[in-house]
Coordinates of C-alpha atoms in Angstrom, one line a residue:
M1 CA 20.5 84.0 47.5
T2 CA 24.1 82.7 48.5
L3 CA 24.6 79.2 47.8
S4 CA 26.7 76.9 50.3
F5 CA 29.1 74.7 48.9
F6 CA 27.0 71.8 50.7
D7 CA 23.8 72.4 48.8
Q8 CA 24.8 70.2 45.9
F9 CA 24.3 67.3 48.3
M10 CA 20.7 68.1 49.4
S11 CA 18.3 65.7 47.9
P12 CA 16.4 67.5 44.8
M13 CA 12.7 68.2 45.0
Y14 CA 10.2 69.2 42.3
L15 CA 7.0 70.5 43.5
G16 CA 7.8 68.9 47.0
I17 CA 8.3 65.4 45.7
P18 CA 11.7 63.8 46.4
L19 CA 13.3 62.7 43.2
M20 CA 15.6 60.3 44.8
A21 CA 13.6 57.5 43.4
L22 CA 13.8 58.6 39.8
A23 CA 17.6 59.4 40.2
L24 CA 18.3 55.6 41.3
T25 CA 16.0 54.3 38.5
L26 CA 17.0 56.3 35.7
P27 CA 20.8 54.8 35.7
W28 CA 19.5 51.3 34.4
I29 CA 18.2 52.9 31.5
L30 CA 21.7 53.6 30.0
Y31 CA 23.1 49.8 30.1
P32 CA 22.5 48.2 26.5
K33 CA 20.3 45.5 26.4
P34 CA 21.2 41.8 25.4
T35 CA 20.3 40.7 21.8
T36 CA 19.5 37.6 20.2
R37 CA 21.9 38.0 17.4
W38 CA 24.8 35.3 17.4
L39 CA 27.2 38.6 17.6
N40 CA 27.4 41.4 19.8
N41 CA 28.3 44.8 19.3
R42 CA 31.4 46.2 21.0
L43 CA 29.7 47.9 23.8
L44 CA 27.8 44.5 24.7
T45 CA 30.9 42.4 24.7
L46 CA 33.0 45.0 26.7
Q47 CA 30.2 45.0 29.5
G48 CA 29.9 41.0 29.6
W49 CA 33.5 41.0 29.6
F50 CA 33.4 43.4 32.6
I51 CA 30.9 41.7 34.5
N52 CA 32.3 38.3 34.2
R53 CA 36.1 39.8 35.3
F54 CA 34.3 41.2 38.3
T55 CA 32.2 38.2 39.3
Q56 CA 35.1 35.7 38.8
Q57 CA 37.5 37.8 40.9
I58 CA 34.8 38.5 44.0
F59 CA 33.6 34.7 44.2
Q60 CA 36.4 32.8 43.3
P61 CA 37.4 32.2 46.7
I62 CA 34.2 31.6 48.0
N63 CA 32.6 28.1 47.6
M64 CA 29.6 27.2 45.6
G65 CA 27.0 28.2 48.3
G66 CA 28.2 31.8 48.1
H67 CA 27.7 32.1 44.3
K68 CA 24.0 32.5 44.7
W69 CA 25.2 36.3 45.5
A70 CA 27.0 36.7 42.3
L71 CA 23.7 38.4 40.6
L72 CA 22.9 40.7 43.6
L73 CA 26.4 41.9 44.3
T74 CA 27.3 42.3 40.5
S75 CA 24.1 44.3 40.4
L76 CA 25.0 46.4 43.0
M77 CA 28.4 47.2 42.1
L78 CA 27.3 48.5 38.7
L79 CA 24.7 50.4 40.1
L80 CA 27.1 52.3 42.3
I81 CA 29.6 52.9 39.5
T82 CA 26.9 54.4 37.6
L83 CA 25.4 56.5 40.2
N84 CA 28.9 57.7 40.8
M85 CA 30.2 58.6 37.8
L86 CA 27.2 60.1 36.4
G87 CA 27.4 62.3 39.8
L88 CA 30.6 63.6 38.5
L89 CA 28.6 65.6 35.3
P90 CA 27.3 69.0 35.9
Y91 CA 24.1 70.0 37.0
T92 CA 23.4 66.6 38.7
F93 CA 22.7 64.8 41.8
T94 CA 24.8 62.0 43.3
P95 CA 22.6 59.7 45.8
T96 CA 25.8 58.0 47.0
T97 CA 26.8 60.9 48.6
Q98 CA 23.9 60.5 51.0
L99 CA 24.7 58.4 54.1
S100 CA 21.0 57.1 54.7
L101 CA 21.2 55.5 50.9
N102 CA 24.6 54.1 51.3
M103 CA 23.3 52.5 55.0
A104 CA 20.2 51.2 53.1
F105 CA 22.6 49.2 50.7
A106 CA 25.1 48.1 53.4
V107 CA 23.2 47.3 56.5
P108 CA 20.6 44.6 55.1
L109 CA 23.3 43.0 53.2
W110 CA 25.7 42.7 56.1
L111 CA 22.7 41.5 58.1
A112 CA 22.2 38.7 55.7
T113 CA 25.7 37.6 55.9
V114 CA 25.7 37.4 59.6
I115 CA 22.1 35.5 59.5
I116 CA 23.3 32.7 56.9
G117 CA 26.4 32.3 59.1
M118 CA 24.3 31.8 62.2
R119 CA 21.8 29.7 60.7
N120 CA 24.2 27.5 58.5
Q121 CA 27.5 27.3 60.7
P122 CA 26.7 29.2 64.3
T123 CA 29.9 27.5 66.4
H124 CA 32.1 28.7 63.6
A125 CA 30.4 32.0 63.0
L126 CA 30.5 32.7 66.9
G127 CA 34.1 31.8 67.2
H128 CA 35.2 34.7 65.3
L129 CA 34.3 36.4 68.4
L130 CA 37.2 34.7 70.3
P131 CA 40.5 34.2 68.6
E132 CA 41.9 30.8 69.5
G133 CA 44.6 30.8 72.1
T134 CA 43.2 33.9 73.9
P135 CA 44.4 34.2 77.6
T136 CA 41.6 33.8 80.0
L137 CA 41.6 37.2 81.6
L138 CA 41.1 38.7 78.3
I139 CA 38.5 36.7 76.7
P140 CA 35.6 38.9 78.3
I141 CA 37.4 42.0 76.8
L142 CA 38.1 40.3 73.4
I143 CA 34.5 39.2 72.9
I144 CA 33.2 42.8 73.5
I145 CA 35.9 44.4 71.2
E146 CA 35.1 41.7 68.2
T147 CA 31.3 42.2 68.8
I148 CA 31.7 45.9 68.4
S149 CA 33.7 45.6 65.4
L150 CA 31.2 42.9 63.9
F151 CA 28.6 45.7 64.4
I152 CA 30.8 48.5 63.1
R153 CA 31.1 46.9 59.6
P154 CA 27.8 48.4 58.0
L155 CA 28.6 51.6 59.3
A156 CA 32.3 51.5 58.0
L157 CA 30.8 50.3 54.4
G158 CA 28.4 53.4 54.5
V159 CA 30.7 56.2 56.0
R160 CA 33.8 54.7 53.5
L161 CA 31.7 55.5 50.4
T162 CA 29.8 58.6 51.7
A163 CA 33.0 60.5 52.7
N164 CA 35.0 59.6 49.9
L165 CA 32.5 60.8 47.2
T166 CA 31.7 63.8 49.4
A167 CA 35.4 65.0 49.7
G168 CA 36.1 64.6 46.1
H169 CA 32.8 66.8 45.1
L170 CA 33.8 69.3 47.5
L171 CA 37.2 69.5 46.3
I172 CA 36.1 69.7 42.6
Q173 CA 33.9 72.8 43.5
L174 CA 36.4 74.5 45.5
I175 CA 39.1 74.4 43.0
A176 CA 36.5 75.3 40.0
T177 CA 35.4 78.3 42.3
A178 CA 39.1 79.3 42.7
A179 CA 39.7 79.2 39.1
F180 CA 36.8 81.2 38.2
V181 CA 38.0 83.6 40.9
L182 CA 41.1 83.9 39.6
L183 CA 40.7 84.1 36.0
P184 CA 40.4 87.9 35.8
L185 CA 42.7 88.7 38.3
M186 CA 46.0 86.0 37.7
P187 CA 45.2 84.2 34.2
T188 CA 48.3 81.9 34.5
I189 CA 47.4 80.8 38.0
A190 CA 43.9 80.4 36.8
L191 CA 45.1 78.1 33.9
L192 CA 47.3 76.1 36.2
T193 CA 44.2 75.8 38.6
A194 CA 42.0 74.5 35.8
L195 CA 44.6 72.0 34.8
L196 CA 44.6 70.8 38.6
L197 CA 40.8 70.6 38.3
F198 CA 41.2 68.5 35.1
L199 CA 43.4 66.0 36.9
L200 CA 41.2 66.2 40.2
T201 CA 38.6 65.1 37.8
L202 CA 40.3 62.1 36.5
L203 CA 41.2 61.1 40.0
E204 CA 37.6 61.4 41.0
V205 CA 36.4 59.1 38.2
A206 CA 39.2 56.4 39.4
V207 CA 37.5 56.9 42.6
A208 CA 34.2 56.4 41.9
M209 CA 34.9 53.0 40.3
I210 CA 37.1 52.1 43.1
Q211 CA 34.7 52.7 45.8
A212 CA 31.8 50.8 44.1
Y213 CA 34.4 48.0 43.5
V214 CA 35.5 47.9 47.3
F215 CA 31.8 48.1 48.5
G216 CA 31.2 45.1 46.7
L217 CA 34.6 43.3 47.8
L218 CA 34.1 44.1 51.2
L219 CA 30.5 42.6 51.1
S220 CA 32.0 39.5 49.5
L221 CA 34.7 39.1 52.1
Y222 CA 31.8 39.2 54.7
L223 CA 29.9 36.6 52.7
Q224 CA 33.1 34.4 52.6
E225 CA 33.5 34.4 56.6
N226 CA 29.7 33.1 57.0
V227 CA 29.4 30.7 53.9

């Protein structure tokens, strides 16, 4: 049976049961658990430093009312980084290449920020739909454009994460296939292709971390507008 390059993005099934829930649950086992000792080991210290730096950088411009979201956004960012990084391992499945999963993350959180803004400060939230000093003739057009841009936000969040990871996985598979095909024919070219594959893998590691960070950062910016 000939496999397609896109078969790696199919949700895994076992005895007719989708394993998406298992793929989302298992990464939490990899995190070291806090201990009751006075001094933590290096891994726990590094993990705590990373979480503190991320939380401080994301929530520093947000007032105290938005700091309630710190645990949620930090946990989401850690989950996305772990899923993205595990998806780069051989014979693994990356749940974040599924647009449905990314939209399930993006839509409720974006909608929550909009509801918070409409509940706490409706005048300020609706004021984003019409910039100050707009000419009278352009008011209806700008309101429509700003409304469309508001509703496109969750779609942009989900599509950005899906597209970046999908493109990276496809490039890795294409270059790896080319390296295997060229190895018996042109070994020198195959070695250069393997070197390119190694550099691309390093790039994809960076992309996996950056995209998870951008996802959390944009959600914090949406929260900042409405808190």
